[in-house]
PDB file of C-alpha atoms in Angstrom:
ATOM      1  CA  UNK A   4     101.680  82.208  95.867  1.00 96.00           C
ATOM      2  CA  UNK A   5     102.742  78.900  97.018  1.00 97.00           C
ATOM      3  CA  UNK A   6     101.919  79.606 100.888  1.00 98.00           C
ATOM      4  CA  UNK A   7     102.183  82.257 103.885  1.00 98.00           C
ATOM      5  CA  UNK A   8     104.266  82.556 106.731  1.00 98.00           C
ATOM      6  CA  UNK A   9     102.085  83.583 109.615  1.00 98.00           C
ATOM      7  CA  UNK A  10     104.065  86.149 112.160  1.00 97.00           C
ATOM      8  CA  UNK A  11     103.652  89.172 114.221  1.00 96.00           C
ATOM      9  CA  UNK A  12     106.018  92.140 113.724  1.00 91.00           C
ATOM     10  CA  UNK A  13     105.672  93.812 117.117  1.00 85.00           C
ATOM     11  CA  UNK A  14     102.339  93.045 118.289  1.00 86.00           C
ATOM     12  CA  UNK A  15     100.707  93.230 114.816  1.00 92.00           C
ATOM     13  CA  UNK A  16      99.923  90.386 112.515  1.00 95.00           C
ATOM     14  CA  UNK A  17     102.355  90.455 109.448  1.00 95.00           C
ATOM     15  CA  UNK A  18     101.643  87.677 107.195  1.00 97.00           C
ATOM     16  CA  UNK A  19     104.333  87.131 104.743  1.00 97.00           C
ATOM     17  CA  UNK A  20     103.384  85.822 100.966  1.00 98.00           C
ATOM     18  CA  UNK A  21     105.669  83.568  99.851  1.00 97.00           C
ATOM     19  CA  UNK A  22     106.284  83.051  95.973  1.00 96.00           C
ATOM     20  CA  UNK A  23     108.405  81.570  93.396  1.00 93.00           C
ATOM     21  CA  UNK A  24     109.297  82.741  89.667  1.00 93.00           C
ATOM     22  CA  UNK A  25     107.096  81.849  87.025  1.00 90.00           C
ATOM     23  CA  UNK A  26     108.586  78.941  84.973  1.00 89.00           C
ATOM     24  CA  UNK A  27     109.104  81.272  81.975  1.00 91.00           C
ATOM     25  CA  UNK A  28     111.752  82.999  84.569  1.00 93.00           C
ATOM     26  CA  UNK A  29     113.359  80.471  86.165  1.00 93.00           C
ATOM     27  CA  UNK A  30     112.517  76.956  85.466  1.00 93.00           C
ATOM     28  CA  UNK A  31     114.299  75.301  88.746  1.00 92.00           C
ATOM     29  CA  UNK A  32     111.170  76.132  90.722  1.00 92.00           C
ATOM     30  CA  UNK A  33     108.612  74.324  88.600  1.00 92.00           C
ATOM     31  CA  UNK A  34     107.979  71.825  90.829  1.00 94.00           C
ATOM     32  CA  UNK A  35     106.977  74.360  93.789  1.00 95.00           C
ATOM     33  CA  UNK A  36     103.361  74.747  93.626  1.00 94.00           C
ATOM     34  CA  UNK A  37     102.346  74.746  97.270  1.00 97.00           C
ATOM     35  CA  UNK A  38     103.958  75.172 100.687  1.00 97.00           C
ATOM     36  CA  UNK A  39     104.455  71.146 101.009  1.00 97.00           C
ATOM     37  CA  UNK A  40     106.769  71.216  97.970  1.00 97.00           C
ATOM     38  CA  UNK A  41     109.179  73.380  99.929  1.00 96.00           C
ATOM     39  CA  UNK A  42     111.975  71.595 101.486  1.00 95.00           C
ATOM     40  CA  UNK A  43     112.233  71.826 105.067  1.00 97.00           C
ATOM     41  CA  UNK A  44     115.724  73.580 105.076  1.00 98.00           C
ATOM     42  CA  UNK A  45     114.492  76.330 102.965  1.00 96.00           C
ATOM     43  CA  UNK A  46     111.374  76.615 105.503  1.00 97.00           C
ATOM     44  CA  UNK A  47     113.904  76.804 108.223  1.00 97.00           C
ATOM     45  CA  UNK A  48     116.110  79.441 106.316  1.00 97.00           C
ATOM     46  CA  UNK A  49     112.704  81.611 105.792  1.00 96.00           C
ATOM     47  CA  UNK A  50     111.647  81.453 109.694  1.00 97.00           C
ATOM     48  CA  UNK A  51     115.194  82.223 110.762  1.00 97.00           C
ATOM     49  CA  UNK A  52     115.438  85.278 108.346  1.00 96.00           C
ATOM     50  CA  UNK A  53     112.379  86.948 109.197  1.00 95.00           C
ATOM     51  CA  UNK A  54     112.898  86.031 113.051  1.00 94.00           C
ATOM     52  CA  UNK A  55     115.868  88.249 112.755  1.00 93.00           C
ATOM     53  CA  UNK A  56     115.547  90.875 110.074  1.00 92.00           C
ATOM     54  CA  UNK A  57     114.408  93.411 112.276  1.00 90.00           C
ATOM     55  CA  UNK A  58     117.051  93.019 114.867  1.00 88.00           C
ATOM     56  CA  UNK A  59     118.818  96.137 113.862  1.00 88.00           C
ATOM     57  CA  UNK A  60     115.748  98.259 114.512  1.00 90.00           C
ATOM     58  CA  UNK A  61     115.296  96.670 118.218  1.00 88.00           C
ATOM     59  CA  UNK A  62     111.751  95.321 117.009  1.00 88.00           C
ATOM     60  CA  UNK A  63     110.552  91.924 118.114  1.00 88.00           C
ATOM     61  CA  UNK A  64     108.930  89.515 115.375  1.00 93.00           C
ATOM     62  CA  UNK A  65     107.231  86.238 116.469  1.00 95.00           C
ATOM     63  CA  UNK A  66     107.293  83.438 113.615  1.00 96.00           C
ATOM     64  CA  UNK A  67     103.981  81.495 113.815  1.00 97.00           C
ATOM     65  CA  UNK A  68     103.575  78.800 111.325  1.00 97.00           C
ATOM     66  CA  UNK A  69     103.171  78.474 107.436  1.00 98.00           C
ATOM     67  CA  UNK A  70      99.905  78.457 105.520  1.00 98.00           C
ATOM     68  CA  UNK A  71      99.312  76.660 102.024  1.00 98.00           C
ATOM     69  CA  UNK A  72      98.511  78.557  98.758  1.00 97.00           C
ATOM     70  CA  UNK A  73      94.861  78.953  99.589  1.00 97.00           C
ATOM     71  CA  UNK A  74      95.405  80.665 102.769  1.00 98.00           C
ATOM     72  CA  UNK A  75      97.852  83.032 100.950  1.00 98.00           C
ATOM     73  CA  UNK A  76      95.161  83.614  98.254  1.00 97.00           C
ATOM     74  CA  UNK A  77      92.620  84.432 100.816  1.00 97.00           C
ATOM     75  CA  UNK A  78      95.179  87.029 102.526  1.00 96.00           C
ATOM     76  CA  UNK A  79      95.574  88.657  99.321  1.00 96.00           C
ATOM     77  CA  UNK A  80      92.134  88.906  98.414  1.00 95.00           C
ATOM     78  CA  UNK A  81      90.865  90.132 101.829  1.00 93.00           C
ATOM     79  CA  UNK A  82      93.787  92.989 101.458  1.00 90.00           C
ATOM     80  CA  UNK A  83      91.788  94.460  98.313  1.00 89.00           C
ATOM     81  CA  UNK A  84      88.597  94.422 100.640  1.00 88.00           C
ATOM     82  CA  UNK A  85      90.029  96.150 103.544  1.00 62.00           C
ATOM     83  CA  UNK A  86      91.407  98.998 102.169  1.00 56.00           C
TER      84      UNK A  86
END
């Protein structure tokens, strides 16, 4: 993972893990290894998408902030422990 978008879906925490294709699949993204490597416009597009993707269901989403790859890895690891 290159990072995480912290957000809430309704009242619950619902972080989104951000990943890009491996170099063997698509070399265009080979320079993206962490959240700071993502262009600001792309971050705005991600925020806008997740702010609005539940509108048809009349659900509220709250966008918080981006976290780096180590935060994303921590979330993934904790998900295995809490199951």
